[in-house]
Each structure stands twice: as C-alpha cells, then as structure tokens.
JSON list of C-alpha atoms in Angstrom, two decimals:
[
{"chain": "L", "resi": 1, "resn": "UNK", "atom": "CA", "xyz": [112.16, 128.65, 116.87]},
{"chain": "L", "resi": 2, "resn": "UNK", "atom": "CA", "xyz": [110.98, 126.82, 113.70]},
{"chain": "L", "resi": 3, "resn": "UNK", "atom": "CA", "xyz": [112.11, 123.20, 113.69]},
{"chain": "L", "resi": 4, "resn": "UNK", "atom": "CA", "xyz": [111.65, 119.84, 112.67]},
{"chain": "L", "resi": 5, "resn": "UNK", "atom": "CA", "xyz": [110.82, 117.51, 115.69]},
{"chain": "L", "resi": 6, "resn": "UNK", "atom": "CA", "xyz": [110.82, 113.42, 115.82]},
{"chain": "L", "resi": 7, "resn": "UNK", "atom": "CA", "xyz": [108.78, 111.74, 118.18]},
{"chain": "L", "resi": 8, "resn": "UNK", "atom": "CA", "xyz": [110.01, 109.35, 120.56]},
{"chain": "L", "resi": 9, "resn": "UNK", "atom": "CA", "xyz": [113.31, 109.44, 120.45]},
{"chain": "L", "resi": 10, "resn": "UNK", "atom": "CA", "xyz": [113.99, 106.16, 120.99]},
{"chain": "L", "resi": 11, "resn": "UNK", "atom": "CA", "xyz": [111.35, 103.61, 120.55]},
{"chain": "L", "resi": 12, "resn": "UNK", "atom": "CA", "xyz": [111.67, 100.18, 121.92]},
{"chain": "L", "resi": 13, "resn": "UNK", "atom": "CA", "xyz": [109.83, 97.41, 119.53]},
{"chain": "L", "resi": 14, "resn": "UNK", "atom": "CA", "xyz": [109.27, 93.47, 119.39]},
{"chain": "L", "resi": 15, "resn": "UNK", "atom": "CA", "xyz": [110.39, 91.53, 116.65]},
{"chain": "L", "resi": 16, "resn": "UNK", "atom": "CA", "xyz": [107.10, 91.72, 113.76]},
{"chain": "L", "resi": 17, "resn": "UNK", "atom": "CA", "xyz": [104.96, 94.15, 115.92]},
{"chain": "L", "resi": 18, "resn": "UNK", "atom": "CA", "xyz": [104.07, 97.20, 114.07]},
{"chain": "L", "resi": 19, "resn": "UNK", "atom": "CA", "xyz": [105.87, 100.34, 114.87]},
{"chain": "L", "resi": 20, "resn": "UNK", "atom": "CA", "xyz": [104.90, 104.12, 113.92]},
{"chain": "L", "resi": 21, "resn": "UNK", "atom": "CA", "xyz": [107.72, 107.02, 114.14]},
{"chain": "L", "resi": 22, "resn": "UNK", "atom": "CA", "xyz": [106.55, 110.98, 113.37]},
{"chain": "L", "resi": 23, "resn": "UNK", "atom": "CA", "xyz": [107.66, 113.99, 112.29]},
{"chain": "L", "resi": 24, "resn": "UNK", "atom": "CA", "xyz": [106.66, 117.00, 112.51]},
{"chain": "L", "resi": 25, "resn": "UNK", "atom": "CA", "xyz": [107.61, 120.32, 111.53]},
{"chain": "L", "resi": 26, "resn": "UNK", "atom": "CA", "xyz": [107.30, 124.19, 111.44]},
{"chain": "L", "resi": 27, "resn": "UNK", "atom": "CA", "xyz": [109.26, 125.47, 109.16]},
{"chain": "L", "resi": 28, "resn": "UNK", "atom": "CA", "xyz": [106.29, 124.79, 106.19]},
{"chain": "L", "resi": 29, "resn": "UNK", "atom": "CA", "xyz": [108.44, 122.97, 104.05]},
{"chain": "L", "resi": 30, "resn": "UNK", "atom": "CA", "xyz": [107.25, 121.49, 100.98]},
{"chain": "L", "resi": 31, "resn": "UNK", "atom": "CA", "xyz": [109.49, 118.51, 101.20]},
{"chain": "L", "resi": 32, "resn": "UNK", "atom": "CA", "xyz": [110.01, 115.73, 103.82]},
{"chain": "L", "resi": 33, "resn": "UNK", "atom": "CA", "xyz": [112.47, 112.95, 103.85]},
{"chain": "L", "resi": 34, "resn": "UNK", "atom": "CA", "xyz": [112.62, 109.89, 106.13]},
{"chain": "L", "resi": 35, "resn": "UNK", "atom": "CA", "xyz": [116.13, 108.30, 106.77]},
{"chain": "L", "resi": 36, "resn": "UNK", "atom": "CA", "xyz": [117.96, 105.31, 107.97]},
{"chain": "L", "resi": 37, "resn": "UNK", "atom": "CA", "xyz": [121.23, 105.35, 109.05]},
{"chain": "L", "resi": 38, "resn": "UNK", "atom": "CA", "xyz": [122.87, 102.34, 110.97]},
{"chain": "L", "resi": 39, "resn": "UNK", "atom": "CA", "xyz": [125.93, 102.61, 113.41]},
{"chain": "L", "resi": 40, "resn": "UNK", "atom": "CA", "xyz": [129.66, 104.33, 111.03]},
{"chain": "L", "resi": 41, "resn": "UNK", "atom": "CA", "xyz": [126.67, 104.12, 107.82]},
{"chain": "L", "resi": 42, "resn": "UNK", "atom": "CA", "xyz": [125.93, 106.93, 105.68]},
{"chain": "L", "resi": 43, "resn": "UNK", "atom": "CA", "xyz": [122.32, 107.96, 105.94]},
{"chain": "L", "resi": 44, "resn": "UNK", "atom": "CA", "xyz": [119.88, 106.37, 103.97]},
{"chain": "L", "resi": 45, "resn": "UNK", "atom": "CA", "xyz": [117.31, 108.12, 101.79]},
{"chain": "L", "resi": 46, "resn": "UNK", "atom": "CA", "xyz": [113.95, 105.78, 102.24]},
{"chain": "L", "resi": 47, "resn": "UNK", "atom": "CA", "xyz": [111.26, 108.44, 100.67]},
{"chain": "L", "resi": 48, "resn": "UNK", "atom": "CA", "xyz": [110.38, 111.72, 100.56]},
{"chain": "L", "resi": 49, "resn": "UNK", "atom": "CA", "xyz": [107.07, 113.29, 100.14]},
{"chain": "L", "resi": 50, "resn": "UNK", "atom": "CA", "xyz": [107.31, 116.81, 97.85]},
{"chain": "L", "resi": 51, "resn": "UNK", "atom": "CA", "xyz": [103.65, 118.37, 99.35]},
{"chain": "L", "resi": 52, "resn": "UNK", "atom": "CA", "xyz": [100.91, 115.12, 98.74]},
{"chain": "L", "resi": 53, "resn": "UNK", "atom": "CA", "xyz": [103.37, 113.22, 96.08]},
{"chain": "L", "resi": 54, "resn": "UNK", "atom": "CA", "xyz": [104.97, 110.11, 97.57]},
{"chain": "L", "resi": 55, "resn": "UNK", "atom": "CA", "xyz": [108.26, 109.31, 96.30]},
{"chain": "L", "resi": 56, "resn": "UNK", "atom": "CA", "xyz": [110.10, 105.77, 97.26]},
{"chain": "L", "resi": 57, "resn": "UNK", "atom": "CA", "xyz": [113.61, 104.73, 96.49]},
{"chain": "L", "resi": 58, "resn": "UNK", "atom": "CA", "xyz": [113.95, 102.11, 94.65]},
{"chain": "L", "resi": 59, "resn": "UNK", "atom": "CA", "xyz": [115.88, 99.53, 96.65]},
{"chain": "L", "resi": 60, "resn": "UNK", "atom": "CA", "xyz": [113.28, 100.76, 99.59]},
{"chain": "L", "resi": 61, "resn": "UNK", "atom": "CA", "xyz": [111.63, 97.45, 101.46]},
{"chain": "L", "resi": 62, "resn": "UNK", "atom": "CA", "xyz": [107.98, 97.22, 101.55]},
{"chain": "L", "resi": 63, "resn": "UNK", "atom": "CA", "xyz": [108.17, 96.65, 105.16]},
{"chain": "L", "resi": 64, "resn": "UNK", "atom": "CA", "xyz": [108.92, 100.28, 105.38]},
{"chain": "L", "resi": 65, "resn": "UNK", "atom": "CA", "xyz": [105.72, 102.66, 104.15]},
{"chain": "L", "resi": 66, "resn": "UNK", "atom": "CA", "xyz": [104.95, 106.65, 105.24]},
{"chain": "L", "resi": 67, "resn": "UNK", "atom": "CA", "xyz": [101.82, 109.02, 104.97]},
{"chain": "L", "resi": 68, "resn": "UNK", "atom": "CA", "xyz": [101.50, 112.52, 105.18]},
{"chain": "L", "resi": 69, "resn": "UNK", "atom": "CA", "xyz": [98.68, 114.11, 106.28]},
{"chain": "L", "resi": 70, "resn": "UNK", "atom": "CA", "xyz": [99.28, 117.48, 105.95]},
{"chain": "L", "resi": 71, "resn": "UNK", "atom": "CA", "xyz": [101.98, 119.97, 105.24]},
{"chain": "L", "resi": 72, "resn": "UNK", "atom": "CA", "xyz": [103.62, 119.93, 109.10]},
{"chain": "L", "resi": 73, "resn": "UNK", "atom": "CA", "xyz": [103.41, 116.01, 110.12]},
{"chain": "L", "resi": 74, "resn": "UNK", "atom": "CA", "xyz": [104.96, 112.59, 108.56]},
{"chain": "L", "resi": 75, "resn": "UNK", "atom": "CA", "xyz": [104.96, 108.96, 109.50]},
{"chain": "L", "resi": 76, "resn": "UNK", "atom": "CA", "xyz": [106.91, 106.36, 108.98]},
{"chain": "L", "resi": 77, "resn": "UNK", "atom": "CA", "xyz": [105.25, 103.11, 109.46]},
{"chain": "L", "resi": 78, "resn": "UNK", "atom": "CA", "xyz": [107.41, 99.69, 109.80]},
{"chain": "L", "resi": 79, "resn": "UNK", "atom": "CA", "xyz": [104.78, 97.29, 109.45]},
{"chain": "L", "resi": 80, "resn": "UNK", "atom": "CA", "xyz": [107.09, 94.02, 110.72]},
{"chain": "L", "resi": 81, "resn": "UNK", "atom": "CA", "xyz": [110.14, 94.96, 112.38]},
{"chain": "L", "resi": 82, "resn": "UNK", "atom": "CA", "xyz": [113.51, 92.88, 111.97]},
{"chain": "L", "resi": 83, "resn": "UNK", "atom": "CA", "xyz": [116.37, 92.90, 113.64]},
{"chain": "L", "resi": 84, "resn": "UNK", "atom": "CA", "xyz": [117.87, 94.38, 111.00]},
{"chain": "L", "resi": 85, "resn": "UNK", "atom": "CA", "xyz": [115.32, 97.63, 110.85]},
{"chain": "L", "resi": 86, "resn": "UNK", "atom": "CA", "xyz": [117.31, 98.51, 114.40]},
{"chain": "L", "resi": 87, "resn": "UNK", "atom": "CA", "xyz": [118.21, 102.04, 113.18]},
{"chain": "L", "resi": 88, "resn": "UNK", "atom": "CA", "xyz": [118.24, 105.67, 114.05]},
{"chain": "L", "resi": 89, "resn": "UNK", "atom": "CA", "xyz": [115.85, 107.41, 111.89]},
{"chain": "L", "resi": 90, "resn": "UNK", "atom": "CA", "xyz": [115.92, 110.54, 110.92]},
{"chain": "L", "resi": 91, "resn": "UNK", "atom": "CA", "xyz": [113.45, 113.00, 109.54]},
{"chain": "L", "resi": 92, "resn": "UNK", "atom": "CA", "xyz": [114.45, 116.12, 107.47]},
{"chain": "L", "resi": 93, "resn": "UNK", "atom": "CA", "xyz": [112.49, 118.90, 105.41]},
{"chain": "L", "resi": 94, "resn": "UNK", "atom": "CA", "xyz": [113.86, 121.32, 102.79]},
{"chain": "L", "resi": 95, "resn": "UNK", "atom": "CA", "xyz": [112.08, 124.25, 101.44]},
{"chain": "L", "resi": 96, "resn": "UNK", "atom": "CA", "xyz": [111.40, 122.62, 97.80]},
{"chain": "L", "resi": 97, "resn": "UNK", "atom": "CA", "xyz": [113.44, 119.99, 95.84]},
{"chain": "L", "resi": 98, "resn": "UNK", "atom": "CA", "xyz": [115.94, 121.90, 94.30]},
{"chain": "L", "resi": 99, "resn": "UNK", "atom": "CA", "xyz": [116.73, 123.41, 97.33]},
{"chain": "L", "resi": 100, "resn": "UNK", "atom": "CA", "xyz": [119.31, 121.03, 98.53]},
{"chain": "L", "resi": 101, "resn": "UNK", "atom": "CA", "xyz": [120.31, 122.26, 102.20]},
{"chain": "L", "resi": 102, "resn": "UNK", "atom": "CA", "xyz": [118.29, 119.92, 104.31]},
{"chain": "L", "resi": 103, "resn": "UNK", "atom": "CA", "xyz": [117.65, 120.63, 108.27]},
{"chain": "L", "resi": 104, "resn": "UNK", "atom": "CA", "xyz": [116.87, 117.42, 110.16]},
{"chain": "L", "resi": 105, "resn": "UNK", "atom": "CA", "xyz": [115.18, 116.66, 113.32]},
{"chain": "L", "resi": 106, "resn": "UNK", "atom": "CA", "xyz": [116.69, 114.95, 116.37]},
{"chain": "L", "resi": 107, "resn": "UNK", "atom": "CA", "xyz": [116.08, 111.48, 115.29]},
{"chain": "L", "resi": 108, "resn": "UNK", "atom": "CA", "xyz": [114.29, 108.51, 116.86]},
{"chain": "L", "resi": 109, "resn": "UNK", "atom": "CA", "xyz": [116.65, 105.68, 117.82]},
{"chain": "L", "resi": 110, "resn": "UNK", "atom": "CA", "xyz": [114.66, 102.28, 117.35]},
{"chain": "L", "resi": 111, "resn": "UNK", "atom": "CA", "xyz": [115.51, 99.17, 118.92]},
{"chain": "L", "resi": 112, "resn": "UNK", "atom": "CA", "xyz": [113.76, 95.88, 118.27]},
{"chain": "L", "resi": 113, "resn": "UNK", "atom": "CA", "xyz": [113.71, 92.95, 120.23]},
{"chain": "F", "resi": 1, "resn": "UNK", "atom": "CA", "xyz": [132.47, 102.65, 92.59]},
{"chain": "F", "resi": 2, "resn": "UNK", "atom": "CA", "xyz": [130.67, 104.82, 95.62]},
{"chain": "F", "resi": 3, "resn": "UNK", "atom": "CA", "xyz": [128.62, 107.69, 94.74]},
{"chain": "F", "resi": 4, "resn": "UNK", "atom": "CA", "xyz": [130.09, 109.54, 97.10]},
{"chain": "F", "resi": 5, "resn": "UNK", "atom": "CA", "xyz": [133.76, 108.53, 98.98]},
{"chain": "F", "resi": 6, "resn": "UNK", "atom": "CA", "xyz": [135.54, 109.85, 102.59]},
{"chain": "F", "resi": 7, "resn": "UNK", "atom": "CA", "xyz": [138.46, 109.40, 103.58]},
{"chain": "F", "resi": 8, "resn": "UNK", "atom": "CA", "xyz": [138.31, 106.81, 105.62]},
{"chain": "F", "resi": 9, "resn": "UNK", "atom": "CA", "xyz": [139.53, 107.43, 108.85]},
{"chain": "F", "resi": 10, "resn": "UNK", "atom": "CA", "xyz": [139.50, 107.96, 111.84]},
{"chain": "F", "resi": 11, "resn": "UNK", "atom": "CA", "xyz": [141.53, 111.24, 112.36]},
{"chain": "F", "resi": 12, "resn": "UNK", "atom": "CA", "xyz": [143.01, 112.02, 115.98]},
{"chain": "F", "resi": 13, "resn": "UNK", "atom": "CA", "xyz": [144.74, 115.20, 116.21]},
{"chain": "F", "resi": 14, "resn": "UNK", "atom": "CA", "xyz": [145.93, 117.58, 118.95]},
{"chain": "F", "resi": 15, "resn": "UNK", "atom": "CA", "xyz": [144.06, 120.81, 119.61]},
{"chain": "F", "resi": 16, "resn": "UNK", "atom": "CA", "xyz": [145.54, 123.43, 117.83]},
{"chain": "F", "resi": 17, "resn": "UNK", "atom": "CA", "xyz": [146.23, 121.09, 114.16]},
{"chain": "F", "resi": 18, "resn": "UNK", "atom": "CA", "xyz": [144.96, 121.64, 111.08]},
{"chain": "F", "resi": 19, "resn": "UNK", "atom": "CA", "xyz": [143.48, 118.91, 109.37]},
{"chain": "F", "resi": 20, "resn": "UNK", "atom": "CA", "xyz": [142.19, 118.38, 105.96]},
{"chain": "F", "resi": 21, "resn": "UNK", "atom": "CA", "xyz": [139.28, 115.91, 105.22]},
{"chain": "F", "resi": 22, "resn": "UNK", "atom": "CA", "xyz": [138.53, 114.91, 101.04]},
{"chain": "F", "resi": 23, "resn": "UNK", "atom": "CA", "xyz": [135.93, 113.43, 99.23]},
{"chain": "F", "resi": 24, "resn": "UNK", "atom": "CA", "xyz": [135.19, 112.57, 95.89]},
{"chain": "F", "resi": 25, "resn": "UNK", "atom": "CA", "xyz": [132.10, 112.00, 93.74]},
{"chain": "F", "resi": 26, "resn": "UNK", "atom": "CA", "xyz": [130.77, 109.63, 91.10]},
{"chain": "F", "resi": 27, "resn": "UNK", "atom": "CA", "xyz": [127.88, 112.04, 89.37]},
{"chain": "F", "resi": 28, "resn": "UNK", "atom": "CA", "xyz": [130.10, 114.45, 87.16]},
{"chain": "F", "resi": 29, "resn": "UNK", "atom": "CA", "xyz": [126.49, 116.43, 86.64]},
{"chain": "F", "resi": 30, "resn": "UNK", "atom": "CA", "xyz": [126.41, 117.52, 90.50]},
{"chain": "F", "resi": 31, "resn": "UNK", "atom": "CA", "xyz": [126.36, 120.84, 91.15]},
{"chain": "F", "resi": 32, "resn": "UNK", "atom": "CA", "xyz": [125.40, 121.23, 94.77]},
{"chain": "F", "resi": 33, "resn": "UNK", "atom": "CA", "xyz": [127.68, 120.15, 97.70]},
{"chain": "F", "resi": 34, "resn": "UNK", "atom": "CA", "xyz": [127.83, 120.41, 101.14]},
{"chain": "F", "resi": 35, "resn": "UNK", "atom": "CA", "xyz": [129.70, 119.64, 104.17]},
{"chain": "F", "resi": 36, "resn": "UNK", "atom": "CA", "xyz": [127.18, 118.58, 107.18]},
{"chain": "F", "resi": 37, "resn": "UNK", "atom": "CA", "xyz": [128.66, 117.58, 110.61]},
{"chain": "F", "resi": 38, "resn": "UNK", "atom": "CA", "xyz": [127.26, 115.27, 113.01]},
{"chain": "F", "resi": 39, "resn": "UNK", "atom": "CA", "xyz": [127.94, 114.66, 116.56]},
{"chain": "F", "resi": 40, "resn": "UNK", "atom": "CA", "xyz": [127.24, 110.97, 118.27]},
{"chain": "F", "resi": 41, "resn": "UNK", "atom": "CA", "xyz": [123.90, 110.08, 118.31]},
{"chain": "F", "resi": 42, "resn": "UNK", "atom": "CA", "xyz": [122.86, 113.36, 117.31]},
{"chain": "F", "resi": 43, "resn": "UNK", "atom": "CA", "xyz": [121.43, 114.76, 113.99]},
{"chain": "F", "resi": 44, "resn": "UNK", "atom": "CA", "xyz": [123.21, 115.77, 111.18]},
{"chain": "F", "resi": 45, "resn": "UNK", "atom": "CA", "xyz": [124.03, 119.52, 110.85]},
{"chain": "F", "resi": 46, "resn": "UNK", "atom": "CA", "xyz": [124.77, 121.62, 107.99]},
{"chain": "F", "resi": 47, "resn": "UNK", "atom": "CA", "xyz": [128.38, 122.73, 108.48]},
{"chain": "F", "resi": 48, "resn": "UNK", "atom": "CA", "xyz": [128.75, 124.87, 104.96]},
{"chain": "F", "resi": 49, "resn": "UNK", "atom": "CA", "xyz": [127.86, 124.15, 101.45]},
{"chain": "F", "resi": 50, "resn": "UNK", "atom": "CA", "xyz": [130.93, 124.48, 98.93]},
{"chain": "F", "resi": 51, "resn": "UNK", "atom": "CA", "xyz": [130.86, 126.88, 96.19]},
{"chain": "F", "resi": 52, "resn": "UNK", "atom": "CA", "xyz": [132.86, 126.36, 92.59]},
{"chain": "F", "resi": 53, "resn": "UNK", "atom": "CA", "xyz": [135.21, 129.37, 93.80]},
{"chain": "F", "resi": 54, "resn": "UNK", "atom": "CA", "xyz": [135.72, 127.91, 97.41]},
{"chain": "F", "resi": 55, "resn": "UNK", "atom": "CA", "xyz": [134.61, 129.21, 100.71]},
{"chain": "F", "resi": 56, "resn": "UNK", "atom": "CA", "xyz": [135.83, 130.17, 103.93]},
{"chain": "F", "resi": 57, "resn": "UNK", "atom": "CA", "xyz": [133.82, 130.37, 107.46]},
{"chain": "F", "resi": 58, "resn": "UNK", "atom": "CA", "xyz": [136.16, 131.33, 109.96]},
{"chain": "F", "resi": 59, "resn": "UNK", "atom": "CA", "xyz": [138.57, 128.28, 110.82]},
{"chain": "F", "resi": 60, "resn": "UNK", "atom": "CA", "xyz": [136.64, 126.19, 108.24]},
{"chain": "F", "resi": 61, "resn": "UNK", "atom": "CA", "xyz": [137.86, 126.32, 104.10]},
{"chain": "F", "resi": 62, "resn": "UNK", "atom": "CA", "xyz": [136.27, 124.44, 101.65]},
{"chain": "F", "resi": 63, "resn": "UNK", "atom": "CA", "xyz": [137.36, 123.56, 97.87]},
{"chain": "F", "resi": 64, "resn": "UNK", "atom": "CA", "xyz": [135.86, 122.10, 94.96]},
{"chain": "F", "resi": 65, "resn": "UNK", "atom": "CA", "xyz": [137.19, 120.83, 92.48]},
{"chain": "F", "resi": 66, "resn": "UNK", "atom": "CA", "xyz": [135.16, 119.96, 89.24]},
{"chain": "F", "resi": 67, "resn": "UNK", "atom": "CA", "xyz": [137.77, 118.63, 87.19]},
{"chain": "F", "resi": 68, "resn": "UNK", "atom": "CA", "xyz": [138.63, 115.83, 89.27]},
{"chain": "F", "resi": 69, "resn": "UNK", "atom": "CA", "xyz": [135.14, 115.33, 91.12]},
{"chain": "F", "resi": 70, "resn": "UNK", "atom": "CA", "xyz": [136.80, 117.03, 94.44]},
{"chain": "F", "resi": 71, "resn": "UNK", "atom": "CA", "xyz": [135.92, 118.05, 97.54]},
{"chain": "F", "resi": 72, "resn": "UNK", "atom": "CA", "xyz": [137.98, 119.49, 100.38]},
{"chain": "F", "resi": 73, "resn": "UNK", "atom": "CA", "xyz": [137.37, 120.68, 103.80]},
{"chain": "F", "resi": 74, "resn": "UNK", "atom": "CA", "xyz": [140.26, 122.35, 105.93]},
{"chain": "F", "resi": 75, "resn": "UNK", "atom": "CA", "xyz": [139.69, 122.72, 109.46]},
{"chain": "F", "resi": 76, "resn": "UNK", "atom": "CA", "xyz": [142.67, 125.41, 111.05]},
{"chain": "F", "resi": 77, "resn": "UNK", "atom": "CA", "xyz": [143.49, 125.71, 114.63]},
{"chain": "F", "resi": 78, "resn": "UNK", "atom": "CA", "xyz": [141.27, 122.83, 115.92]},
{"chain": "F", "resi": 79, "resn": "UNK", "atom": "CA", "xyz": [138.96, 123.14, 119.29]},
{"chain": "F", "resi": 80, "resn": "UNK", "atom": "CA", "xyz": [137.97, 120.31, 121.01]},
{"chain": "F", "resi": 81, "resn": "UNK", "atom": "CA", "xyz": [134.52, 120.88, 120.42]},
{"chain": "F", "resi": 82, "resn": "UNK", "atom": "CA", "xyz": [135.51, 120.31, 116.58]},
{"chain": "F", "resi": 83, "resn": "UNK", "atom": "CA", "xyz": [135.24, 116.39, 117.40]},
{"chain": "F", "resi": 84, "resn": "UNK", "atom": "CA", "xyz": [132.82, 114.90, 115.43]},
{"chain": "F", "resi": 85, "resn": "UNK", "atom": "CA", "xyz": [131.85, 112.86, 112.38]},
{"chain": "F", "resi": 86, "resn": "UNK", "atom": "CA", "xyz": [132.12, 115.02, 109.51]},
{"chain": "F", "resi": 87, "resn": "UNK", "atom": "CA", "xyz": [129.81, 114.05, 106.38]},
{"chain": "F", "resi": 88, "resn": "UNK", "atom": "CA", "xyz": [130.27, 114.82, 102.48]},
{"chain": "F", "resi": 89, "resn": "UNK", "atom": "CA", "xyz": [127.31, 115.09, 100.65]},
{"chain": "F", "resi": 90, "resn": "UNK", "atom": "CA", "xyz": [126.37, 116.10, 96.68]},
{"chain": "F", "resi": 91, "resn": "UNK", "atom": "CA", "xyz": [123.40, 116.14, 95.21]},
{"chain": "F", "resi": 92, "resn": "UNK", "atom": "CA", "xyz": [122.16, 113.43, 92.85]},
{"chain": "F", "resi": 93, "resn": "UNK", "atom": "CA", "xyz": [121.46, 115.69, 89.98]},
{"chain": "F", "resi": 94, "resn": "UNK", "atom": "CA", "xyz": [118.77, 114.01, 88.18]},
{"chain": "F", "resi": 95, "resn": "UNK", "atom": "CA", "xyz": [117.22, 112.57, 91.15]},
{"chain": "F", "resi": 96, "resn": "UNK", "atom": "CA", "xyz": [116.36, 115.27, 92.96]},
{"chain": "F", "resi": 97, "resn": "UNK", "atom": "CA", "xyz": [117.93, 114.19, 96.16]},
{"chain": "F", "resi": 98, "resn": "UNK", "atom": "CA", "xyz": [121.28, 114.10, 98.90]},
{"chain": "F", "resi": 99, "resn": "UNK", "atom": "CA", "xyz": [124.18, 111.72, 98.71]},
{"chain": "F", "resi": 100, "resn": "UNK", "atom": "CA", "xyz": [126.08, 110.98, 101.99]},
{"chain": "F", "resi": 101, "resn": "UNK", "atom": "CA", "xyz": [129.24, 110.15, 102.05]},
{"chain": "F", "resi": 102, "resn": "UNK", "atom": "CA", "xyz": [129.89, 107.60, 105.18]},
{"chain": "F", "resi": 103, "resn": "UNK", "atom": "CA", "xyz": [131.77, 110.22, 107.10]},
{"chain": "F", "resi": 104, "resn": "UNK", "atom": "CA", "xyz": [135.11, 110.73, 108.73]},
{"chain": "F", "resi": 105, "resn": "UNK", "atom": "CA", "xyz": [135.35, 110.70, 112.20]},
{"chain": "F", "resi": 106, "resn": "UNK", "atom": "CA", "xyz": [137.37, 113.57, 114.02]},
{"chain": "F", "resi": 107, "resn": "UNK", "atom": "CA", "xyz": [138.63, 113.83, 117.60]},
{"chain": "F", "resi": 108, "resn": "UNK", "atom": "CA", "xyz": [140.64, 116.44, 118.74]},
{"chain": "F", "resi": 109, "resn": "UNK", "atom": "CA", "xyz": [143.38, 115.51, 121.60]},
{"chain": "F", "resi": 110, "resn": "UNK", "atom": "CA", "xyz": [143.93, 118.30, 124.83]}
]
C-alpha cells in the first residue's frame, strides 16, 4: 500500500545534541510538509518542500532546518534541542499544492532530556 | 482573532447521540475545507472535506456556510469507536497551505 512512513517513532534526545527525524514516502508526491504539534495544540506547519523548492514559515526557529534529497525521503534536522522542541512530529505529502487533502505518516514522538 | 476556531470542548456523549461540532474561519478567500480526525497519539486522518452544497458520508453531515465563515460537522447515531479528537481545517488561500483548528475532543459513553 502506498504510504508515508516516519522513522523512529519516538526518539529519545539530550538537551542541545543534534537530532535527525525522516520521512519517507511512496505515494510520489510533489509536496512534503513537516509538523509540530504539542499535547491539545493544533498542528504546526514548520516547512514544506514543493519537489527541490524549500519553503519555511515565517515564525519557523532556525533551530529547526530540513533537506530533501529526492522525491520519496525528507529530514528534519533540530540542530539544538530544547525542552520546548518536545513534540510529536508529523510528516505529510499531498499530490501538488493546490491539492489540499494531505495524508500524513505515523509521526515520531520526540522527547528531550 | 484565530484563523481557524473549535468549539472548545470536550464533548461526552452516550452511544447512540448525535452531536454537532462547529468551526469558524478568519480567511473569507478560503475555499477548501476539511474535517480530519485524529485518534491519541496517532496521526491525523482525513475524515471528509466539505463542499459549498454540504455533504453526507453515512452517519457523518457536513455544512458550510460562506456567509458567516461556517463550518459544521454532524455526527448521528454515535459508536464508540467515534471517540476521538476531531480537527477543522481550511486552507490559507494565498499561502498555499492547511489551517488546523485545535480540535474538539469526542468520547462516546457505553
């Protein structure tokens, strides 16, 4: 079945150490989003990547950066961890931008210490 | 003002109710909308989108509304398995992107 799939699901991190969450997916979408969402919180849009072109929101911390290799895997790289990056995040694809109905993958559920 | 606003919750019904969630939404240039569900500590799942005439899937009905930036979802004859945190979300026209709402947490009573 074509999916998106996040790997770990939960990721255990010290306080400052570099961390690195993927995604990857078959469904050969054009667009991939990376998410926050904190406990009774709406998800977050962080970025999304339409094919190679990188797009950050605005109020996005630098902390929090993503690459995308190729069409089927993305990254989300938290280069110092703080307490306050303890999140789930979740990945999700759509077929282009203006398709709107997103499918997500299971998320991975960091904790940092 | 939120861009997007739930009701705020939480909703405890017995099996067998009908309940009726709303939402409302800042961005009177939206045109898609959507009504994903999400179970705890689980992914959110596309539940329906809502279309300007309304649409039904089986015990689920949703509305829009336009005029008053509207957004309804009916759930009839509730199941158990119908707990959950249900999420409005619109696009940001413009932006190319989602808006969640925070969600509105269901659970359905025996």
């Amino acid at each position: 079945d074509a999916m998106v799939i996040q790997n770990p699901r939960y990721q255990v991190t010290q306080f400052g150490k570099p961390v690195t969450l993927s995604c990857s997916q078959t469904l050969n979408h054009n667009v991939m989003y990376w998410y926050q969402q904190k406990s009774s919180q709406a998800p977050k849009l962080l970025f999304h990547y339409y094919d190679k072109d990188f797009n950050n929101e605005a109020d996005t911390p630098d902390n929090f950066q993503s690459r995308r290799p190729n069409t089927s895997f993305c990254f989300l790289d938290i280069r110092s961890p703080g307490l306050g990056d303890a999140a789930m995040y979740l990945c999700a694809t759509s077929a282009h931008l203006e398709a709107y109905e997103q499918y997500f993958g299971p998320g991975t559920r960091l904790t940092v210490t | 003002r939120k861009e997007v606003e739930q009701d705020p919750g939480p909703f405890n019904v017995p099996e067998g109710a009908t309940v009726a969630f709303n939402c409302t939404y800042s961005n009177s240039a939206s045109q898609s909308f959507f009504w994903y569900r999400q179970d705890c500590r689980k992914e959110p799942k596309l539940l329906m989108s809502v279309y300007s005439s309304g649409n039904e899937d089986g015990r689920f009905t949703a509305q829009l509304n336009r005029a008053s930036q509207y957004i309804s979802l009916l759930i009839r004859d509730s199941k158990l398995s119908d707990s959950a945190t249900y999420l409005c979300v619109v696009d940001d026209q413009g932006a190319q992107k989602l808006v969640f709402g925070q969600g509105t947490r269901l659970t359905i009573n025996p």
